Structures are given as C-alpha cells and as structure tokens.
Short mmCIF file of C-alpha atoms in Angstrom, two decimals:
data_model
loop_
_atom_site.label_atom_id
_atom_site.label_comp_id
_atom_site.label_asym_id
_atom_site.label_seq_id
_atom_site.Cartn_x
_atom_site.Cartn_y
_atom_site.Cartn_z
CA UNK A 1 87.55 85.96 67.10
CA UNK A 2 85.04 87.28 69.54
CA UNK A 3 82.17 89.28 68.45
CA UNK A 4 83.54 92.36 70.74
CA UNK A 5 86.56 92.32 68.75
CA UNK A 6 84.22 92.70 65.52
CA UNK A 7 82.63 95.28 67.12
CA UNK A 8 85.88 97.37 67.99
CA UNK A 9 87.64 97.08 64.97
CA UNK A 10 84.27 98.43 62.94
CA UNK A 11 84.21 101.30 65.36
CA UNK A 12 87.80 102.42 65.53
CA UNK A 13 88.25 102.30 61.56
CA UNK A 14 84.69 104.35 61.55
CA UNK A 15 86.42 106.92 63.58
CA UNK A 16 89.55 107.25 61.40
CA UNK A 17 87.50 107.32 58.53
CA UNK A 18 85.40 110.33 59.88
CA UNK A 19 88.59 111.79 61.42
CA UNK A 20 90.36 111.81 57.99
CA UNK A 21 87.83 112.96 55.87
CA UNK A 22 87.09 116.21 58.20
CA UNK A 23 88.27 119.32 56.57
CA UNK A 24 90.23 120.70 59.27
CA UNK A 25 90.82 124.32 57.91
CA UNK A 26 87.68 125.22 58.30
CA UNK A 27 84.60 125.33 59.41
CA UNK A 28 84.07 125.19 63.36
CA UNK A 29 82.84 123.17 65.93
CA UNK A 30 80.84 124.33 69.33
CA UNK A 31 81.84 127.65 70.94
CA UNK A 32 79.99 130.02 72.93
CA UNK A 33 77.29 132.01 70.49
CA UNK A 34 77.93 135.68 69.46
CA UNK A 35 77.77 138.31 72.22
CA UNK A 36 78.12 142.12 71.74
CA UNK A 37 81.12 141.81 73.72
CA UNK A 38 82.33 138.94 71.70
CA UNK A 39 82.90 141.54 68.62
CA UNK A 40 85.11 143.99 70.47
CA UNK A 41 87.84 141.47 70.55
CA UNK A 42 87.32 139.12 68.21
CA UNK A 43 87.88 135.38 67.83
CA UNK A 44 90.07 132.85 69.75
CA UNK A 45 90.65 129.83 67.58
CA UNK A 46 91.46 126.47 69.74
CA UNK A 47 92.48 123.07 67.09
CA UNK A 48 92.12 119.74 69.09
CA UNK A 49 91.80 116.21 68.72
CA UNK A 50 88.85 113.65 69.93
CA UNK A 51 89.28 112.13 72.85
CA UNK A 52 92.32 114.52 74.77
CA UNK A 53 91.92 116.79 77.13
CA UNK A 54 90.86 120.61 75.12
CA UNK A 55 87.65 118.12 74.26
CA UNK A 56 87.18 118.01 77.68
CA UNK A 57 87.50 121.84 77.78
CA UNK A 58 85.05 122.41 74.81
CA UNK A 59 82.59 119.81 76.37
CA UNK A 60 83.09 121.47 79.41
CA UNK A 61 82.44 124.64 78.01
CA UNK A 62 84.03 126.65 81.37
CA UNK A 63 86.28 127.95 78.62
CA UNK A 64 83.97 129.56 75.95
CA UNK A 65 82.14 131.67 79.28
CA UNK A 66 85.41 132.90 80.52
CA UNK A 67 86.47 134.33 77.31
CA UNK A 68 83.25 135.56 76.27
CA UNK A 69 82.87 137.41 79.77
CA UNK A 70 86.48 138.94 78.27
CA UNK A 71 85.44 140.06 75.05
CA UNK A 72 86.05 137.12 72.93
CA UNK A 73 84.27 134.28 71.15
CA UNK A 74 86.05 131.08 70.98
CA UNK A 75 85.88 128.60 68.21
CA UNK A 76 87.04 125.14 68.20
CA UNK A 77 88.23 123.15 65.18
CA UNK A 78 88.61 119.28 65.26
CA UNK A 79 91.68 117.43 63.41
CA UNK A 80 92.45 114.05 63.40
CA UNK A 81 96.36 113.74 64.36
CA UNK A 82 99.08 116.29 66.12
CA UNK A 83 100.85 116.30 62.96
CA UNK A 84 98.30 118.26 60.96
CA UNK A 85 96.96 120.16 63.83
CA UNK A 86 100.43 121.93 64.63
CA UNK A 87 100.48 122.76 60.54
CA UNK A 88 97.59 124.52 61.50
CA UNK A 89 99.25 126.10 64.54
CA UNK A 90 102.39 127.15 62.31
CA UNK A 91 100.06 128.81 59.74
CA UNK A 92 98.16 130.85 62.09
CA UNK A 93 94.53 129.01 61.28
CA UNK A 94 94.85 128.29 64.38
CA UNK A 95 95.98 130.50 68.00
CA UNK A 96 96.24 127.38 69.94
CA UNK A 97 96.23 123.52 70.52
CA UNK A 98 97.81 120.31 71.41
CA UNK A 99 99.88 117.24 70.00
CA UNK A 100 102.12 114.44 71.97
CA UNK A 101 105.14 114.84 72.76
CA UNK A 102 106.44 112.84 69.40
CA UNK A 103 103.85 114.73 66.94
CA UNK A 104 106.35 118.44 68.11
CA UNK A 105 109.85 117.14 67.97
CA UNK A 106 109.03 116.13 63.87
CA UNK A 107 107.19 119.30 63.54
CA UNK A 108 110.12 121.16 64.81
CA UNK A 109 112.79 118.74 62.98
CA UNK A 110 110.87 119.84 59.83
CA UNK A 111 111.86 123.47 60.40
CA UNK A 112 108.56 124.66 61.52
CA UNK A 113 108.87 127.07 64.71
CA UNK A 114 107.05 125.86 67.44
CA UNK A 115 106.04 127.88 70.83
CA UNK A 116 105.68 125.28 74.08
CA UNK A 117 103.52 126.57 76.28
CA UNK A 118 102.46 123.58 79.09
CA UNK A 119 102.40 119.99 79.49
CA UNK A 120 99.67 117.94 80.42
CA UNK A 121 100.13 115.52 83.26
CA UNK A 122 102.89 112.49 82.40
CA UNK A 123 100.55 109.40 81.77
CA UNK A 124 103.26 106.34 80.88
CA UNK A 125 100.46 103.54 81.65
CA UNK A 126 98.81 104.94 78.21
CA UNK A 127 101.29 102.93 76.20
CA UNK A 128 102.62 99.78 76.12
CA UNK A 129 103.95 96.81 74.08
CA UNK A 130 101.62 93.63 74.56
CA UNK A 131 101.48 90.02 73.29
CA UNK A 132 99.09 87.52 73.41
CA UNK A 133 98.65 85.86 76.54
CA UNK A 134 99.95 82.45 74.92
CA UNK A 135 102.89 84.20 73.62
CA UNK A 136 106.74 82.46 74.67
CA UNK A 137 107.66 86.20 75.20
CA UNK A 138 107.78 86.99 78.83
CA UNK A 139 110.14 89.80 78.77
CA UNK A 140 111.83 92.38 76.74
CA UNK A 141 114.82 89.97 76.67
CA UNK A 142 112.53 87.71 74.47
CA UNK A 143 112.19 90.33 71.50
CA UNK A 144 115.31 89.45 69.39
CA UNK A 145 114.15 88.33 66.12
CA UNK A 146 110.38 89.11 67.07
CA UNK A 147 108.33 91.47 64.68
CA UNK A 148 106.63 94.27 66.72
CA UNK A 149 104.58 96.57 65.47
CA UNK A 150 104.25 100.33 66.03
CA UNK A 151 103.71 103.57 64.52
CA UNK A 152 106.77 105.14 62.86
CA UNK A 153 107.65 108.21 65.59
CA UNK A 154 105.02 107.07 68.19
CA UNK A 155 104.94 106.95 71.54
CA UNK A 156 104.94 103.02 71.72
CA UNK A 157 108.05 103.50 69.12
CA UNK A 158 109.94 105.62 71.40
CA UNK A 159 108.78 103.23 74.02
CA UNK A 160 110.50 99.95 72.08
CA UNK A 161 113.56 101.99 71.46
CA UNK A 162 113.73 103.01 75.10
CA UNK A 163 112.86 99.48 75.80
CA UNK A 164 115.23 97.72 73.86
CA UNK A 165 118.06 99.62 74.80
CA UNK A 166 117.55 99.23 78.65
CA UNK A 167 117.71 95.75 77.92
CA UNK A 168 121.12 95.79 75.56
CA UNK A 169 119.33 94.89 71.87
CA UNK A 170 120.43 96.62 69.22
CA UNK A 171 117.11 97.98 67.10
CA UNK A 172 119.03 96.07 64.32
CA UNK A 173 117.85 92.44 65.82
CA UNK A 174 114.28 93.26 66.42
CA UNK A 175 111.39 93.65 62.85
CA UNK A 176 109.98 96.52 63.19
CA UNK A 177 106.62 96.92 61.21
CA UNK A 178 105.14 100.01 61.20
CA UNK A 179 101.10 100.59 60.90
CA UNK A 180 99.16 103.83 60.15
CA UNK A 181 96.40 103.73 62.62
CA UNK A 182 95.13 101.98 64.90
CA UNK A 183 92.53 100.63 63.06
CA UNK A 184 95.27 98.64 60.85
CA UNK A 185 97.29 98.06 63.92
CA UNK A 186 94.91 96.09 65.78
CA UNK A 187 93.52 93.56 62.84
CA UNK A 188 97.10 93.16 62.53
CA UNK A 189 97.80 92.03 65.57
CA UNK A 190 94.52 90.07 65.80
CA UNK A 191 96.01 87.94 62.42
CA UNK A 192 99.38 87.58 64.09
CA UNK A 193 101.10 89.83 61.55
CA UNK A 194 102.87 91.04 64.92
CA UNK A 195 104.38 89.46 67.68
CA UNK A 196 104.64 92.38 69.86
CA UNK A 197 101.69 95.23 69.85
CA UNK A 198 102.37 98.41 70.64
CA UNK A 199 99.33 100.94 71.47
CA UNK A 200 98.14 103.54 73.36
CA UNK A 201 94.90 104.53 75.47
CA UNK A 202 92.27 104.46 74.41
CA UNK A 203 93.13 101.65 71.99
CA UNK A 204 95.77 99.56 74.37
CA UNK A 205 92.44 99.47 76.60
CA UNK A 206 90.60 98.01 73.63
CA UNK A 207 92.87 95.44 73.23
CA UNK A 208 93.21 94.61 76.44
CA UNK A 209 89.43 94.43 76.72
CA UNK A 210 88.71 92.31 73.70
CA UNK A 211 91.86 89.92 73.16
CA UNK A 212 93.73 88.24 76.11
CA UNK A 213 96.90 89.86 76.07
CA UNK A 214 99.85 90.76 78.60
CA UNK A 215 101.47 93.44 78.68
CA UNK A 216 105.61 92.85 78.65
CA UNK A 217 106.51 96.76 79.09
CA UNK A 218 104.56 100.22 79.33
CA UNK A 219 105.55 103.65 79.59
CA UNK A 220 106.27 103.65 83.56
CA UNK A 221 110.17 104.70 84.29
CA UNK A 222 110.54 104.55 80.54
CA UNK A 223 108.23 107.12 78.65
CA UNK A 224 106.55 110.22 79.81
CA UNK A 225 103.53 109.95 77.25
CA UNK A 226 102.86 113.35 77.47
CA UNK A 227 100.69 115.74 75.67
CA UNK A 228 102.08 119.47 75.07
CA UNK A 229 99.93 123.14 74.51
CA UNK A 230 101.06 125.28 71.61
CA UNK A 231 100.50 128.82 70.77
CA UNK A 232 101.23 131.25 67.75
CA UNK A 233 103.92 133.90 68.89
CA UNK A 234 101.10 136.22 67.58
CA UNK A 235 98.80 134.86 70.51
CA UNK A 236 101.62 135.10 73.32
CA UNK A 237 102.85 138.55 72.13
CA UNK A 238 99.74 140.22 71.56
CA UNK A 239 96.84 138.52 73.96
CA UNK A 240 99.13 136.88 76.68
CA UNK A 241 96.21 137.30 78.81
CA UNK A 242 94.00 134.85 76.92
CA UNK A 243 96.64 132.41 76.99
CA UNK A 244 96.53 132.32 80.95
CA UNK A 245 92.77 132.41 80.71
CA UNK A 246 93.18 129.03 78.62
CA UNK A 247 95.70 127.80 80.74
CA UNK A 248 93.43 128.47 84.08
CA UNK A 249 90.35 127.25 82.80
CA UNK A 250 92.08 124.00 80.85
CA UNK A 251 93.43 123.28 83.88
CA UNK A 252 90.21 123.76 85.98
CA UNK A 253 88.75 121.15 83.54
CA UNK A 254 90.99 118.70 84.38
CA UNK A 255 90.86 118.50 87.91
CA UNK A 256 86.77 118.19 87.45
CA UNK A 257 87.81 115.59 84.80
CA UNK A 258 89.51 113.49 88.39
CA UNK A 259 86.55 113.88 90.46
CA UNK A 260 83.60 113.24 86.91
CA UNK A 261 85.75 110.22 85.60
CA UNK A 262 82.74 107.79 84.96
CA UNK A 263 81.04 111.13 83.36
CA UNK A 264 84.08 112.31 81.37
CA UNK A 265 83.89 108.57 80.04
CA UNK A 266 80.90 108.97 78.87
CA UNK A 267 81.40 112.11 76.90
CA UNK A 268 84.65 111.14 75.43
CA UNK A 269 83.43 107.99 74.60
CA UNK A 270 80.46 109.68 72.49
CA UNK A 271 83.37 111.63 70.68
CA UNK A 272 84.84 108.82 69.84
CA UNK A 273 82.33 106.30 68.53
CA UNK A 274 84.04 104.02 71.43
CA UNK A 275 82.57 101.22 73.88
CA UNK A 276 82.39 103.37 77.43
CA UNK A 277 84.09 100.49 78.83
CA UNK A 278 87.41 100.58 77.67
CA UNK A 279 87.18 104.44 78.07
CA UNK A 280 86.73 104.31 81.51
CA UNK A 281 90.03 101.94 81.80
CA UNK A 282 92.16 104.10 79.95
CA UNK A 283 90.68 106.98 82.26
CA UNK A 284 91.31 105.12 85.54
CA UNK A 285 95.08 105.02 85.24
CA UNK A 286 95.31 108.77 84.27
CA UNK A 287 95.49 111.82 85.98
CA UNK A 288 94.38 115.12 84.38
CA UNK A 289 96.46 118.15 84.86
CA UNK A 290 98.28 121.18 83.58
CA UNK A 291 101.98 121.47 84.19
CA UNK A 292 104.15 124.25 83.91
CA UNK A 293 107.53 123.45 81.74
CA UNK A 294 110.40 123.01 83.85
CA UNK A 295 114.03 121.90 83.21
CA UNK A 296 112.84 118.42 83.91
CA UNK A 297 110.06 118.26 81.85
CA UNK A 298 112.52 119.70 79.03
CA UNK A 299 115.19 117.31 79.53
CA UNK A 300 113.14 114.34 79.06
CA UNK A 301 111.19 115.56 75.94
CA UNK A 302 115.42 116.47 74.18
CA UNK A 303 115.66 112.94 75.04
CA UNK A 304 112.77 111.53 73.56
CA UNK A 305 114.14 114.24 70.22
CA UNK A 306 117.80 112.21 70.73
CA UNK A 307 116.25 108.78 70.36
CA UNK A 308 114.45 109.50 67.28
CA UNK A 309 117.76 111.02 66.07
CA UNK A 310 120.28 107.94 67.03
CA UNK A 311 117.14 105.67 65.49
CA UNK A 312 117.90 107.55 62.20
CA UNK A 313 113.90 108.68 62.39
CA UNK A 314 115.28 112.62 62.30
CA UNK A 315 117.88 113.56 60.64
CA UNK A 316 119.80 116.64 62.76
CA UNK A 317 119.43 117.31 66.70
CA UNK A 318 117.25 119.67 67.90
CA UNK A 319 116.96 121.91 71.05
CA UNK A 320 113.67 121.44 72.91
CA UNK A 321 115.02 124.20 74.92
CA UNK A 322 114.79 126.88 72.36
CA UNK A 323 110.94 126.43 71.94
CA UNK A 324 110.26 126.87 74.77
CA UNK A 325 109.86 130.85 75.02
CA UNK A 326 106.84 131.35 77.57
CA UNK A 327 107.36 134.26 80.12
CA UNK A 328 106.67 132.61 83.53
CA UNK A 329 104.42 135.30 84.22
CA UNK A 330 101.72 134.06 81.66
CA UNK A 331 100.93 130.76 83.72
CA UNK A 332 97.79 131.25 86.03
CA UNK A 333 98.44 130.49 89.68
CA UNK A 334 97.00 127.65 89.63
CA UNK A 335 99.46 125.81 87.08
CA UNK A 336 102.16 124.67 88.80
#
C-alpha cells in the first residue's frame, strides 16, 4: 500500500472524527461581528457542511456584509451530514442550509416538512462506481454476483440502482455492502472487501489519486448529484427578503468559485484536513451555480424518491412536488 494511501485514510477518518464529535446545536462558527444595525433585526442562522458550497459563502464572507448592511448578523453552524443538518432545519435551530439530493427525500419520507428553495448546479462526475485497475470487470454487465459497496441511500447507491437497471440486473444478483463513511469505505476497498467502490468528490478523487482504479460508471446521463437549499417556512413567510439576499450572494460566490478554482482548493481543502491535490480534481470537473427549481429539476429528484421506494429503501411514495412552495418572486435576478 503506498504511503499516500496511509496518509489519506489517517486524514479522512480525522475529519469524521472531528465532524462527529461537533455539537451541532450550538455554538457558532465565523459571521460578521455585532453592528448596531445588526440588533434591529436580529440573527440569520445558516447550518452547512465542510467542503460544499455555503463554506464557500462563509469563507467568502460576501454574505455576512450584505446582511449586516440589512440589519442582520449572520451566524453559521457546521454539521457533519445532510441528515442531521435538515433536523436542524425542521426544528427551527436553524433558518437555512443544504443537504444532497438523497439526505431530503429520507428527511421528507420520515414525515418531516421540508421547504426547497434552489438547487445547486447538477455535478454527475462527483460520483462513480470504480474497481481496481486489474479488476475482470470492464462494464456494468460484469457486476452480477460482484459485492459493491456503497452507502445505504447515497448518491453512488442511487447511482448502482440506476446503473444496474439500465443494464437489465435485478438488485437481487448483485452484494450490496453498505459502509458508514468514507473513512470505512475506502480501507475497505483498499483490503478488497469490495469489488466495486462507490464514492463521491472529494473522496472518489482520493481514490483515484492514491490507488489505480477505473472507473466503470459515474453519474453522467444517470445521476444528477445535486445539492438542494432549505429554509424554515418561518424564514420564507416572514423575511423573504433575506432569503433572496442568500440566494444572490450564494450564487455570486459561486461564479467567483469558477474563475478562484486553484484558490477555492485551497480553502476547502484547509476545511477539510484534505491533500489540495485531490481537491483541485474534484473541483475541475464541477461547475458552481445556483439554479432555480423547475419542472425538470423536480422530475428527476421524484425519480431519484421512486428508486429508493421500488429498492424497498422508503417505504411510501412521496411528492417532491409538494415541497417545493417558493414564490418565484423570491429568487434574485440573477438565479436562473
């Protein structure tokens, strides 16, 4: 095993670790510091995860000055997966955040109203199933029989389902393993517990940069990958304004994030306790941006919800549709 490899493993279980052992109710992280304006209004409370794109906002810190300049102070709260950062969202801890696109459809399966508000850009190259590159498999045709490994309700999950039905295998005649993190997922696959990998950016780039792997399928014409913006009803009923504000300025952020990829690397990769290497290759096959939720965009996440139901993952249907609520005229011209 090559020292890199070491190296990478030690780092990504040193950032679950950290990640898990935050107390994500409180406390806060950065923000803009107290103004006199800043009291009139009060406090707008953004959750997020390392490494996505509202870091890049905080780090960015365009944000915290546009609010402040409006009355408000902003405070930003770090958790380490979608899952508990929309149960922060649903109990109003939080006005505002982010989670992928599988992280909402089991929030909302679980009963827990959720309010859309944008998408981030689609990035499908940030997942993919991979094998060694001395592995018989060539194709997804190859996987009956094989064990792959993914996270239960993941987007490399969705991705195998998605996968294997394209190519007419029944989930049935494929093992599928399922791993917690990607810490567990990748020593895995370094001791051939799996035959097929499946990851995500920035991880699939750490992979890809420390073992010699190929990559049998990603996300292209098969998975979205995309990351969604929440709200509290509170927040869209009562301060619709800051909402755009967010929107603008989040989306501002992003196209400086295309032009500052090399810096945004470097930040991010600080966040994470990451190489800057593979950062930079999960950066340079994605394109930041804010998206306004259209039929399409809809469609394709009640699909990714009807997978997880046919795969027996959720247990009723749900309707993407219906949580989606956002008056059209809350997104900032420059969201389209």
């Amino acid at each position: 095993m090559k020292k890199t490899l070491w190296i990478s493993l030690i780092a990504i279980f040193a950032l679950v670790i950290s990640a898990c052992g935050k107390d994500t109710t409180a406390g806060s992280e950065g923000g803009s510091a107290s103004t006199p304006a800043s009291d009139q209004k009060g406090v707008i409370t953004i959750g997020y995860q390392k490494g996505n794109t509202l870091n890049i906002l905080k780090e960015h810190g365009n944000l915290d000055k546009a609010l402040n300049e409006k009355g408000y102070k902003v405070e930003w709260k770090v958790f380490s997966t979608g899952t508990v950062l929309l149960e922060a969202l649903n109990t109003n801890n939080i006005d505002f955040g982010h989670a992928s696109d599988g992280n909402a459809v089991f929030m909302q399966a679980g009963g827990h109203p959720l309010n859309y508000v944008a998408s981030e850009s689609p990035y499908p190259e940030g997942v993919a199933l991979v094998v060694k590159a001395d592995s018989s498999i060539q194709s997804v045709n190859d996987l009956k029989g094989k064990t792959i490994g993914v996270t239960k309700g993941g987007n490399q999950h969705y991705l195998l389902l998605v996968a294997l039905e394209k190519a007419g295998i029944d989930q049935k005649d494929v093992n599928i393993k399922f791993y917690k993190d990607a810490a567990e997922g990748l020593a895995a696959f370094t001791k051939d517990e799996f035959d097929v990998y499946g990851t995500w950016d920035p991880y699939l780039a750490i992979v890809e940069n420390t073992v010699e792997t190929r990559t049998i399928v990603n996300g292209t014409d098969n998975s979205e990958n995309r990351t969604f913006y929440f709200a509290t009803k509170d927040l869209l009923d009562q301060k619709s304004d800051v909402v755009t504000i967010i929107l603008q300025e989040l989306h501002n952020a992003d196209l400086w994030a295309n032009d500052n990829k090399q810096e945004i690397s470097n930040i991010l990769s600080t966040e994470l306790g990451l190489d800057v290497e593979p950062i930079q290759k999960a950066n340079d096959r994605r394109t930041f941006g804010v998206q306004e939720i259209d039929d399409t965009i809809i469609a394709s996440q009640q699909k990714l919800a009807d997978k997880f139901v046919e795969a027996g993952l959720l247990t009723s249907k749900i309707s993407i549709k219906e949580a989606v609520n956002i008056d059209s005229s809350i997104i900032p011209s420059n969201v389209k």
